[in-house]
Amino acid sequence: GAVVSQHPSRVICKSGTSVKIECRSLDFQATTMFWYRQFPKQSLMLMATSNEGSKATYEQGVEKDKFLINHASLTLSTLTVTSAHPEDSSFYICSARDSRTSTDTQYFGPGTRLTVL
Amino acid sequence: GQQVMQIPQYQHVQEGEDFTTYCNSSTTLSNIQWYKQRPGGHPVFLIQLVKSGEVKKQKRLTFQFGEAKKNSSLHITATQTTDVGTYFCAVTRSPSGGYNKLIFGAGTRLAVHP
């Protein structure tokens, strides 16, 4: 099956610091990965589409300088929350699209719960 | 942009009762996907519907895609406590020159009382 991992699963940081979250496709290559944010009892909101070897595409209202995305290899994308503030506290989830298939199915990572103090 | 409305937002049932969640779009959809998210967990893919009028079953779960491909439903027969979670539908949006991306409905949170 297609497995996506995320690290760390949980992180607590001080306001003003930066946090990096990794998303890995473990048994398949993913030219495209997606980053979502989910606030408590709300739906998943797409933040950006991460494309291997090129710049990420951000959704309207998402600050690209605050949420840095790097997709340097076919199995790894990273999201860095820069100068984090309490309002950035959320559940961040990545997903990956299997490059071998033509379907739109995305495989989700287990998520990273970020708490900014 | 393409959005999908999902209702109800929340439903609680007695164990053994049925449950249905609905998703509606104002535009014709190429496909629709359904996901389940357990409390504290991440979304898990359940199924994708592609064809007009399609009906698919997974044990006690029945998924339907409307004839006009503008609405879909997920029905659970005889709910169990293991069905607890939030059920999301998701539709594909195709930006010009980019990969398809998923837009999620608001989700229906299901609580099952034993």
PDB file of C-alpha atoms in Angstrom:
ATOM      1  CA  GLY A   1       0.000   0.000   0.000  1.00  0.00           C
ATOM      2  CA  ALA A   2       0.948   3.659  -0.207  1.00  0.00           C
ATOM      3  CA  VAL A   3       2.276   4.964   3.092  1.00  0.00           C
ATOM      4  CA  VAL A   4       3.033   8.561   3.973  1.00  0.00           C
ATOM      5  CA  SER A   5       4.870   9.500   7.136  1.00  0.00           C
ATOM      6  CA  GLN A   6       5.160  12.829   8.911  1.00  0.00           C
ATOM      7  CA  HIS A   7       7.659  14.012  11.447  1.00  0.00           C
ATOM      8  CA  PRO A   8       7.324  15.190  14.116  1.00  0.00           C
ATOM      9  CA  SER A   9       3.876  14.032  15.167  1.00  0.00           C
ATOM     10  CA  ARG A  10       3.651  16.691  17.814  1.00  0.00           C
ATOM     11  CA  VAL A  11       5.670  19.839  18.490  1.00  0.00           C
ATOM     12  CA  ILE A  12       5.476  22.635  21.016  1.00  0.00           C
ATOM     13  CA  CYS A  13       7.490  25.766  20.397  1.00  0.00           C
ATOM     14  CA  LYS A  14       7.858  29.295  21.629  1.00  0.00           C
ATOM     15  CA  SER A  15       6.416  32.231  19.766  1.00  0.00           C
ATOM     16  CA  GLY A  16       8.867  33.622  17.220  1.00  0.00           C
ATOM     17  CA  THR A  17      10.689  30.363  16.511  1.00  0.00           C
ATOM     18  CA  SER A  18      10.558  28.334  13.309  1.00  0.00           C
ATOM     19  CA  VAL A  19       9.333  24.776  13.014  1.00  0.00           C
ATOM     20  CA  LYS A  20      10.059  22.320  10.214  1.00  0.00           C
ATOM     21  CA  ILE A  21       7.677  19.481   9.398  1.00  0.00           C
ATOM     22  CA  GLU A  22       8.700  16.618   7.120  1.00  0.00           C
ATOM     23  CA  CYS A  23       6.443  14.592   4.885  1.00  0.00           C
ATOM     24  CA  ARG A  24       7.756  11.409   3.287  1.00  0.00           C
ATOM     25  CA  SER A  25       6.249   8.940   0.868  1.00  0.00           C
ATOM     26  CA  LEU A  26       7.673   5.636   2.053  1.00  0.00           C
ATOM     27  CA  ASP A  27       6.989   3.172  -0.736  1.00  0.00           C
ATOM     28  CA  PHE A  28       6.218   5.294  -3.762  1.00  0.00           C
ATOM     29  CA  GLN A  29       7.415   8.388  -5.541  1.00  0.00           C
ATOM     30  CA  ALA A  30       5.386  11.534  -5.275  1.00  0.00           C
ATOM     31  CA  THR A  31       6.052  14.370  -7.682  1.00  0.00           C
ATOM     32  CA  THR A  32       3.202  16.219  -6.044  1.00  0.00           C
ATOM     33  CA  MET A  33       2.477  16.592  -2.354  1.00  0.00           C
ATOM     34  CA  PHE A  34      -0.108  18.735  -0.641  1.00  0.00           C
ATOM     35  CA  TRP A  35      -0.112  20.566   2.671  1.00  0.00           C
ATOM     36  CA  TYR A  36      -3.307  21.080   4.639  1.00  0.00           C
ATOM     37  CA  ARG A  37      -4.146  22.803   7.872  1.00  0.00           C
ATOM     38  CA  GLN A  38      -7.005  21.750  10.115  1.00  0.00           C
ATOM     39  CA  PHE A  39      -8.275  23.741  13.069  1.00  0.00           C
ATOM     40  CA  PRO A  40     -10.268  21.943  15.785  1.00  0.00           C
ATOM     41  CA  LYS A  41     -13.627  20.637  14.600  1.00  0.00           C
ATOM     42  CA  GLN A  42     -13.101  22.128  11.156  1.00  0.00           C
ATOM     43  CA  SER A  43     -12.399  20.762   7.734  1.00  0.00           C
ATOM     44  CA  LEU A  44      -9.064  20.412   6.010  1.00  0.00           C
ATOM     45  CA  MET A  45      -7.977  23.568   4.244  1.00  0.00           C
ATOM     46  CA  LEU A  46      -5.474  23.223   1.447  1.00  0.00           C
ATOM     47  CA  MET A  47      -2.496  25.501   2.021  1.00  0.00           C
ATOM     48  CA  ALA A  48      -0.254  24.701  -0.906  1.00  0.00           C
ATOM     49  CA  THR A  49       0.695  22.228  -3.578  1.00  0.00           C
ATOM     50  CA  SER A  50       4.288  21.116  -3.453  1.00  0.00           C
ATOM     51  CA  ASN A  51       5.909  20.108  -6.740  1.00  0.00           C
ATOM     52  CA  GLU A  52       9.202  18.266  -6.853  1.00  0.00           C
ATOM     53  CA  GLY A  53      11.932  20.428  -8.307  1.00  0.00           C
ATOM     54  CA  SER A  54       9.848  23.564  -8.632  1.00  0.00           C
ATOM     55  CA  LYS A  55       8.201  26.229  -6.548  1.00  0.00           C
ATOM     56  CA  ALA A  56       5.146  25.439  -4.496  1.00  0.00           C
ATOM     57  CA  THR A  57       1.760  26.797  -5.483  1.00  0.00           C
ATOM     58  CA  TYR A  58       0.047  28.520  -2.588  1.00  0.00           C
ATOM     59  CA  GLU A  59      -3.667  28.906  -2.053  1.00  0.00           C
ATOM     60  CA  GLN A  60      -5.155  32.357  -1.770  1.00  0.00           C
ATOM     61  CA  GLY A  61      -4.553  33.879   1.637  1.00  0.00           C
ATOM     62  CA  VAL A  62      -1.606  31.659   2.543  1.00  0.00           C
ATOM     63  CA  GLU A  63       1.619  33.608   3.066  1.00  0.00           C
ATOM     64  CA  LYS A  64       4.411  31.955   1.122  1.00  0.00           C
ATOM     65  CA  ASP A  65       7.095  33.734   3.143  1.00  0.00           C
ATOM     66  CA  LYS A  66       5.658  32.409   6.366  1.00  0.00           C
ATOM     67  CA  PHE A  67       5.023  28.845   5.235  1.00  0.00           C
ATOM     68  CA  LEU A  68       8.125  27.762   3.345  1.00  0.00           C
ATOM     69  CA  ILE A  69       7.780  24.608   1.300  1.00  0.00           C
ATOM     70  CA  ASN A  70      10.627  22.613  -0.152  1.00  0.00           C
ATOM     71  CA  HIS A  71      10.171  19.485  -2.267  1.00  0.00           C
ATOM     72  CA  ALA A  72      13.755  18.524  -2.996  1.00  0.00           C
ATOM     73  CA  SER A  73      13.232  14.862  -3.796  1.00  0.00           C
ATOM     74  CA  LEU A  74      10.525  12.547  -5.059  1.00  0.00           C
ATOM     75  CA  THR A  75       9.847  11.256  -1.558  1.00  0.00           C
ATOM     76  CA  LEU A  76      10.255  14.278   0.693  1.00  0.00           C
ATOM     77  CA  SER A  77       8.527  17.598   1.128  1.00  0.00           C
ATOM     78  CA  THR A  78       9.071  19.937   4.054  1.00  0.00           C
ATOM     79  CA  LEU A  79       6.934  22.709   5.484  1.00  0.00           C
ATOM     80  CA  THR A  80       8.635  25.312   7.645  1.00  0.00           C
ATOM     81  CA  VAL A  81       6.472  27.593   9.725  1.00  0.00           C
ATOM     82  CA  THR A  82       8.619  30.668  10.211  1.00  0.00           C
ATOM     83  CA  SER A  83       8.302  33.026  13.151  1.00  0.00           C
ATOM     84  CA  ALA A  84       5.447  30.996  14.547  1.00  0.00           C
ATOM     85  CA  HIS A  85       2.724  32.657  16.583  1.00  0.00           C
ATOM     86  CA  PRO A  86      -0.047  31.179  18.737  1.00  0.00           C
ATOM     87  CA  GLU A  87      -2.558  31.595  15.899  1.00  0.00           C
ATOM     88  CA  ASP A  88      -0.447  29.185  13.838  1.00  0.00           C
ATOM     89  CA  SER A  89      -1.250  26.422  16.315  1.00  0.00           C
ATOM     90  CA  SER A  90      -3.070  23.802  14.295  1.00  0.00           C
ATOM     91  CA  PHE A  91      -2.989  20.282  12.902  1.00  0.00           C
ATOM     92  CA  TYR A  92      -0.855  20.201   9.761  1.00  0.00           C
ATOM     93  CA  ILE A  93      -1.404  17.275   7.420  1.00  0.00           C
ATOM     94  CA  CYS A  94       0.409  16.394   4.240  1.00  0.00           C
ATOM     95  CA  SER A  95      -0.719  14.126   1.460  1.00  0.00           C
ATOM     96  CA  ALA A  96       0.994  12.646  -1.531  1.00  0.00           C
ATOM     97  CA  ARG A  97      -0.227  11.710  -4.940  1.00  0.00           C
ATOM     98  CA  ASP A  98       1.220   8.486  -6.326  1.00  0.00           C
ATOM     99  CA  SER A  99       3.054   9.392  -9.548  1.00  0.00           C
ATOM    100  CA  ARG A 100       2.557   5.886 -10.912  1.00  0.00           C
ATOM    101  CA  THR A 101      -1.199   6.258 -11.184  1.00  0.00           C
ATOM    102  CA  SER A 102      -3.468   8.571 -13.110  1.00  0.00           C
ATOM    103  CA  THR A 103      -6.050   8.774 -10.346  1.00  0.00           C
ATOM    104  CA  ASP A 104      -6.598  11.711  -8.019  1.00  0.00           C
ATOM    105  CA  THR A 105      -6.262   9.576  -4.917  1.00  0.00           C
ATOM    106  CA  GLN A 106      -4.137  11.177  -2.252  1.00  0.00           C
ATOM    107  CA  TYR A 107      -2.534   9.336   0.653  1.00  0.00           C
ATOM    108  CA  PHE A 108      -2.446  11.266   3.877  1.00  0.00           C
ATOM    109  CA  GLY A 109       0.252  11.420   6.507  1.00  0.00           C
ATOM    110  CA  PRO A 110      -0.644  11.050  10.185  1.00  0.00           C
ATOM    111  CA  GLY A 111      -0.438  14.804  10.763  1.00  0.00           C
ATOM    112  CA  THR A 112       1.632  17.094  12.966  1.00  0.00           C
ATOM    113  CA  ARG A 113       0.031  18.885  15.870  1.00  0.00           C
ATOM    114  CA  LEU A 114       1.742  22.248  16.348  1.00  0.00           C
ATOM    115  CA  THR A 115       1.284  24.239  19.527  1.00  0.00           C
ATOM    116  CA  VAL A 116       2.857  27.683  19.702  1.00  0.00           C
ATOM    117  CA  LEU A 117       3.132  29.130  23.181  1.00  0.00           C
TER     118      LEU A 117
ATOM    119  CA  GLY B   1     -14.275  28.233  -7.413  1.00  0.00           C
ATOM    120  CA  GLN B   2     -15.763  24.801  -7.131  1.00  0.00           C
ATOM    121  CA  GLN B   3     -17.060  24.107  -3.641  1.00  0.00           C
ATOM    122  CA  VAL B   4     -19.059  21.353  -2.105  1.00  0.00           C
ATOM    123  CA  MET B   5     -21.667  21.664   0.616  1.00  0.00           C
ATOM    124  CA  GLN B   6     -21.879  18.848   3.128  1.00  0.00           C
ATOM    125  CA  ILE B   7     -24.727  18.227   5.569  1.00  0.00           C
ATOM    126  CA  PRO B   8     -25.433  17.658   8.359  1.00  0.00           C
ATOM    127  CA  GLN B   9     -22.519  19.099  10.305  1.00  0.00           C
ATOM    128  CA  TYR B  10     -23.134  16.828  13.228  1.00  0.00           C
ATOM    129  CA  GLN B  11     -25.249  13.779  13.922  1.00  0.00           C
ATOM    130  CA  HIS B  12     -25.563  11.587  16.888  1.00  0.00           C
ATOM    131  CA  VAL B  13     -27.337   8.264  16.757  1.00  0.00           C
ATOM    132  CA  GLN B  14     -28.019   5.289  18.952  1.00  0.00           C
ATOM    133  CA  GLU B  15     -25.969   2.256  18.124  1.00  0.00           C
ATOM    134  CA  GLY B  16     -27.834   0.223  15.530  1.00  0.00           C
ATOM    135  CA  GLU B  17     -29.490   3.208  13.864  1.00  0.00           C
ATOM    136  CA  ASP B  18     -28.653   4.250  10.330  1.00  0.00           C
ATOM    137  CA  PHE B  19     -26.696   7.345   9.343  1.00  0.00           C
ATOM    138  CA  THR B  20     -26.431   9.350   6.128  1.00  0.00           C
ATOM    139  CA  THR B  21     -24.305  12.306   5.103  1.00  0.00           C
ATOM    140  CA  TYR B  22     -24.810  14.269   1.894  1.00  0.00           C
ATOM    141  CA  CYS B  23     -22.620  16.348  -0.357  1.00  0.00           C
ATOM    142  CA  ASN B  24     -23.915  18.742  -2.979  1.00  0.00           C
ATOM    143  CA  SER B  25     -22.228  20.774  -5.666  1.00  0.00           C
ATOM    144  CA  SER B  26     -23.601  23.486  -7.940  1.00  0.00           C
ATOM    145  CA  THR B  27     -21.400  22.234 -10.769  1.00  0.00           C
ATOM    146  CA  THR B  28     -20.941  18.843 -12.354  1.00  0.00           C
ATOM    147  CA  LEU B  29     -18.174  16.863 -10.713  1.00  0.00           C
ATOM    148  CA  SER B  30     -15.639  14.643 -12.449  1.00  0.00           C
ATOM    149  CA  ASN B  31     -15.485  12.444  -9.377  1.00  0.00           C
ATOM    150  CA  ILE B  32     -16.011  12.533  -5.642  1.00  0.00           C
ATOM    151  CA  GLN B  33     -14.039  10.927  -2.863  1.00  0.00           C
ATOM    152  CA  TRP B  34     -15.005  10.041   0.682  1.00  0.00           C
ATOM    153  CA  TYR B  35     -12.715  10.020   3.703  1.00  0.00           C
ATOM    154  CA  LYS B  36     -13.091   9.098   7.358  1.00  0.00           C
ATOM    155  CA  GLN B  37     -11.173  10.817  10.136  1.00  0.00           C
ATOM    156  CA  ARG B  38     -11.237   9.290  13.589  1.00  0.00           C
ATOM    157  CA  PRO B  39     -10.911  11.663  16.564  1.00  0.00           C
ATOM    158  CA  GLY B  40      -7.260  12.688  16.834  1.00  0.00           C
ATOM    159  CA  GLY B  41      -6.395  10.904  13.592  1.00  0.00           C
ATOM    160  CA  HIS B  42      -5.856  11.766   9.964  1.00  0.00           C
ATOM    161  CA  PRO B  43      -8.186  11.330   6.980  1.00  0.00           C
ATOM    162  CA  VAL B  44      -8.317   7.840   5.577  1.00  0.00           C
ATOM    163  CA  PHE B  45      -9.454   7.295   2.019  1.00  0.00           C
ATOM    164  CA  LEU B  46     -12.650   5.261   1.762  1.00  0.00           C
ATOM    165  CA  ILE B  47     -13.711   5.349  -1.863  1.00  0.00           C
ATOM    166  CA  GLN B  48     -13.852   7.269  -5.116  1.00  0.00           C
ATOM    167  CA  LEU B  49     -16.965   7.525  -7.278  1.00  0.00           C
ATOM    168  CA  VAL B  50     -16.634   8.402 -10.934  1.00  0.00           C
ATOM    169  CA  LYS B  51     -19.655   7.276 -12.913  1.00  0.00           C
ATOM    170  CA  SER B  52     -23.075   8.878 -13.033  1.00  0.00           C
ATOM    171  CA  GLY B  53     -25.507   7.013 -10.772  1.00  0.00           C
ATOM    172  CA  GLU B  54     -22.747   4.847  -9.370  1.00  0.00           C
ATOM    173  CA  VAL B  55     -23.426   2.888  -6.185  1.00  0.00           C
ATOM    174  CA  LYS B  56     -20.657   1.163  -4.278  1.00  0.00           C
ATOM    175  CA  LYS B  57     -20.793  -0.812  -1.072  1.00  0.00           C
ATOM    176  CA  GLN B  58     -18.222  -1.561   1.584  1.00  0.00           C
ATOM    177  CA  LYS B  59     -19.798  -3.822   4.193  1.00  0.00           C
ATOM    178  CA  ARG B  60     -22.285  -1.561   6.013  1.00  0.00           C
ATOM    179  CA  LEU B  61     -21.300   1.544   4.019  1.00  0.00           C
ATOM    180  CA  THR B  62     -23.131   2.487   0.811  1.00  0.00           C
ATOM    181  CA  PHE B  63     -21.834   5.277  -1.402  1.00  0.00           C
ATOM    182  CA  GLN B  64     -23.907   6.871  -4.149  1.00  0.00           C
ATOM    183  CA  PHE B  65     -23.092   9.341  -6.904  1.00  0.00           C
ATOM    184  CA  GLY B  66     -26.047  11.224  -8.347  1.00  0.00           C
ATOM    185  CA  GLU B  67     -27.198  10.866 -11.923  1.00  0.00           C
ATOM    186  CA  ALA B  68     -26.226  14.461 -12.655  1.00  0.00           C
ATOM    187  CA  LYS B  69     -22.890  13.997 -10.849  1.00  0.00           C
ATOM    188  CA  LYS B  70     -23.668  16.954  -8.608  1.00  0.00           C
ATOM    189  CA  ASN B  71     -24.399  15.147  -5.378  1.00  0.00           C
ATOM    190  CA  SER B  72     -23.291  12.154  -3.408  1.00  0.00           C
ATOM    191  CA  SER B  73     -24.184  10.377  -0.217  1.00  0.00           C
ATOM    192  CA  LEU B  74     -22.653   8.004   2.273  1.00  0.00           C
ATOM    193  CA  HIS B  75     -25.038   5.763   4.178  1.00  0.00           C
ATOM    194  CA  ILE B  76     -24.087   3.579   7.120  1.00  0.00           C
ATOM    195  CA  THR B  77     -26.467   0.798   8.066  1.00  0.00           C
ATOM    196  CA  ALA B  78     -26.773  -0.242  11.707  1.00  0.00           C
ATOM    197  CA  THR B  79     -24.065   2.006  13.097  1.00  0.00           C
ATOM    198  CA  GLN B  80     -21.502   0.706  15.551  1.00  0.00           C
ATOM    199  CA  THR B  81     -19.321   2.591  18.017  1.00  0.00           C
ATOM    200  CA  THR B  82     -16.386   1.971  15.694  1.00  0.00           C
ATOM    201  CA  ASP B  83     -18.080   4.200  13.106  1.00  0.00           C
ATOM    202  CA  VAL B  84     -17.451   7.274  15.260  1.00  0.00           C
ATOM    203  CA  GLY B  85     -15.515   9.990  13.458  1.00  0.00           C
ATOM    204  CA  THR B  86     -15.874  12.717  10.881  1.00  0.00           C
ATOM    205  CA  TYR B  87     -16.785  11.814   7.332  1.00  0.00           C
ATOM    206  CA  PHE B  88     -15.604  14.129   4.591  1.00  0.00           C
ATOM    207  CA  CYS B  89     -16.406  14.249   0.935  1.00  0.00           C
ATOM    208  CA  ALA B  90     -13.805  15.767  -1.340  1.00  0.00           C
ATOM    209  CA  VAL B  91     -13.959  16.940  -4.912  1.00  0.00           C
ATOM    210  CA  THR B  92     -11.288  17.581  -7.468  1.00  0.00           C
ATOM    211  CA  ARG B  93     -10.504  21.026  -8.702  1.00  0.00           C
ATOM    212  CA  SER B  94      -8.228  21.405 -11.703  1.00  0.00           C
ATOM    213  CA  PRO B  95      -6.334  24.683 -11.812  1.00  0.00           C
ATOM    214  CA  SER B  96      -5.066  25.608 -15.248  1.00  0.00           C
ATOM    215  CA  GLY B  97      -1.686  24.031 -15.878  1.00  0.00           C
ATOM    216  CA  GLY B  98      -1.560  22.385 -12.488  1.00  0.00           C
ATOM    217  CA  TYR B  99      -2.262  19.088 -10.844  1.00  0.00           C
ATOM    218  CA  ASN B 100      -5.727  18.300  -9.609  1.00  0.00           C
ATOM    219  CA  LYS B 101      -6.256  19.261  -6.013  1.00  0.00           C
ATOM    220  CA  LEU B 102      -8.823  18.126  -3.492  1.00  0.00           C
ATOM    221  CA  ILE B 103     -11.326  20.473  -1.947  1.00  0.00           C
ATOM    222  CA  PHE B 104     -12.926  19.054   1.171  1.00  0.00           C
ATOM    223  CA  GLY B 105     -16.461  19.451   2.380  1.00  0.00           C
ATOM    224  CA  ALA B 106     -17.029  20.692   5.905  1.00  0.00           C
ATOM    225  CA  GLY B 107     -17.447  17.151   7.175  1.00  0.00           C
ATOM    226  CA  THR B 108     -20.140  15.405   9.182  1.00  0.00           C
ATOM    227  CA  ARG B 109     -19.200  14.440  12.703  1.00  0.00           C
ATOM    228  CA  LEU B 110     -20.844  11.205  13.755  1.00  0.00           C
ATOM    229  CA  ALA B 111     -21.321  10.265  17.397  1.00  0.00           C
ATOM    230  CA  VAL B 112     -22.694   6.825  18.233  1.00  0.00           C
ATOM    231  CA  HIS B 113     -24.175   6.173  21.633  1.00  0.00           C
ATOM    232  CA  PRO B 114     -24.090   2.571  22.854  1.00  0.00           C
TER     233      PRO B 114
END
